[in-house]
Amino acid sequence: MPKRMDKSEILLDFGEAMRRGDLYPCYQPQYNHATGRMIGAEALMRWEHPEFGPQYPNDFIPVLEDAGLIVSADLHLFEQVCAFQRKCIDRGLATVPISVNVSRIDIADGTYIDQMEDIRTRYDIPVRLLRTEITETSASGGLELIASAMAKLHDAGYIVEMDDFGSGYSSLNILKNLPFNIIKLDMRFLDSDPQGRGATIINAMIQMAKWLGTPTIAEGVEQLSQADYLKSVGCSYIQGYLYSRPIPADQFIDLIQNAGLEPTLPALQLVETMDAHRFWDPESLETLIFSNYVGAAAVFSYEDGNVEVLRVNQKYVQELGMNVTEERIVHSPSWDPFDDENKAIYIQAVEKAIATGDEQTCETWRTLTSDCCGEELACLRTTLRVIGHADKQAIVYAMVQNITAEKRRLDEVTQSERRFRFASEQANMYAWEYVIGTKQMRPCFRCMRDLGLPLVVNNYPEPAIEMGIFPPDYADMYRDWHRQLEEGVEHLEAIIPLTVGRVPFHVRYTTEFDENGRPLKAYGSATMVQE
Ligand code: C2E
Ligand code: MG
Ligand code: MG
């Protein structure tokens, strides 16, 4: 009865399964959708358990990886693939290159590639009949290990494919840094775009020049419409249920014999410069990638302060947060949303990017206009990089991030901070409380700090007069105020020069009374008189 084996069953049975020959490859052919011919195949591991039936890699491979058993499983599979090719060669049958999956654990095992080579030599298989696939997520632990494994594979003559492109976090970064020969674009990852991924990918996207020449195989293609679409954007190599599920060796041999075949993909070298025309050709693969694998981005030409937006992607429009179409952005005059100051900032960044060839970042405000939202001011952080030249024009790739909210928050903080400081500095207010019955004065924090007063001043106002806060010529008047407070005056005010500097202050008292109308406290304040 078929059953999914659990982890302990997998580990317990693995050795026996290897000996019994329960682990074997199925082959999934790859086609050129433009010609209908087969171009290769991928070997996918299957485990046929005598009791539990077929087991699938997504279940058992992670278990084998964790236990370090994947290395022997993969070598076992590789040997069977070599045996398959040997059989075709010996029988004079047609065959195609077959790619094998190389696990990150295989890569970490320093001897894996040597062992592969031993097997290949033993079966005497030309390296062009084999390819290797490394998933991009293998790179998550660092690129060094993969880089050296790739160099070894390249030295031996293998084509190295990047499996599951787009599944990881920084696909383009990896592509930029590692010389993959072929990209495998998984259609299952194309549909969904988990939040945030594009933003990181985009930083590496500017390095498109490095990899635009890399051929691509789309996998997981199930529908004819998908394949047609891929073909229309320049990606004709297809692997997926549309053409065939992974099938056992005997069926696959038959399939090859009856299929038209095409020579192996040329192992194109990565190009150093980008073919700019392809980049904005809506029918190109670059367009597919621009639309799906990067964050908010625009491409424009620049010459002498003149900007012409050539392309923006959907995410760019979303980033602006406005209800406008991509066409509208491309077709409206590029500088319209900028005022002179922001235009100058932007131009300066573009010209620096052109002059240095380095990435430049600027932050500019612009007025965005749409039919439904009217006008709105937005701040965009733009990272600019020159990706090509056409005549005297520079072609600039711009990645944008809408930072309006961030800016506004920051502005609010600085504004209120500034207002606060301004207010207290300008007001220059000193306040205190005078308890009429006890002649005690309680100063505010500022009085204490600036005038050196204690928490409670007894026998007020004498100490203040003694300290020279109230100058001698005003001392009697001020003493008289406190007599008046005892008598129940409601309000007193005068301009008095205070301290040795005789700075004119507006000094006021307001009296608080108890329920019988007797004076309790007086609230004093001194505010610097504005010039
Ligand atoms: P992968 O290398 O990306 O292989 C492609 C997977 O997509 C295969 O799953 C294949 O059966 C499946 N697939 C192909 N066409 C379609 C389609 O049109 N629609 C859908 N929904 N799926 C499609 P499979 O065979 O289950 O393998 C899963 C993964 O396990 C592989 O992904 C690979 O990462 C790993 N794996 C498979 N065989 C081996 C192996 O021999 N060694 C190692 N280390 N890993 C392997
Ligand atoms: Mg694969
Ligand atoms: Mg894949």
XYZ file of C-alpha atoms and ligand atoms in Angstrom, residues 30 42-44 99-102 132-135 161-164 184 219 239, ligand 2:
20
model
C 13.429 19.482 -22.191
C 16.869 16.316 -16.214
C 17.446 13.247 -14.072
C 15.161 13.278 -11.032
C 21.499 17.175 -16.154
C 21.882 16.005 -12.590
C 21.063 17.887 -9.423
C 23.977 18.702 -7.174
C 24.915 19.895 -13.487
C 22.252 21.876 -11.662
C 22.855 23.833 -8.506
C 19.936 25.515 -6.787
C 22.853 25.496 -14.489
C 21.314 27.662 -11.836
C 18.305 25.712 -10.672
C 15.152 27.358 -9.342
C 16.497 27.511 -14.948
C 10.697 24.622 -15.955
C 10.701 21.597 -19.276
Mg 16.815 20.533 -10.891
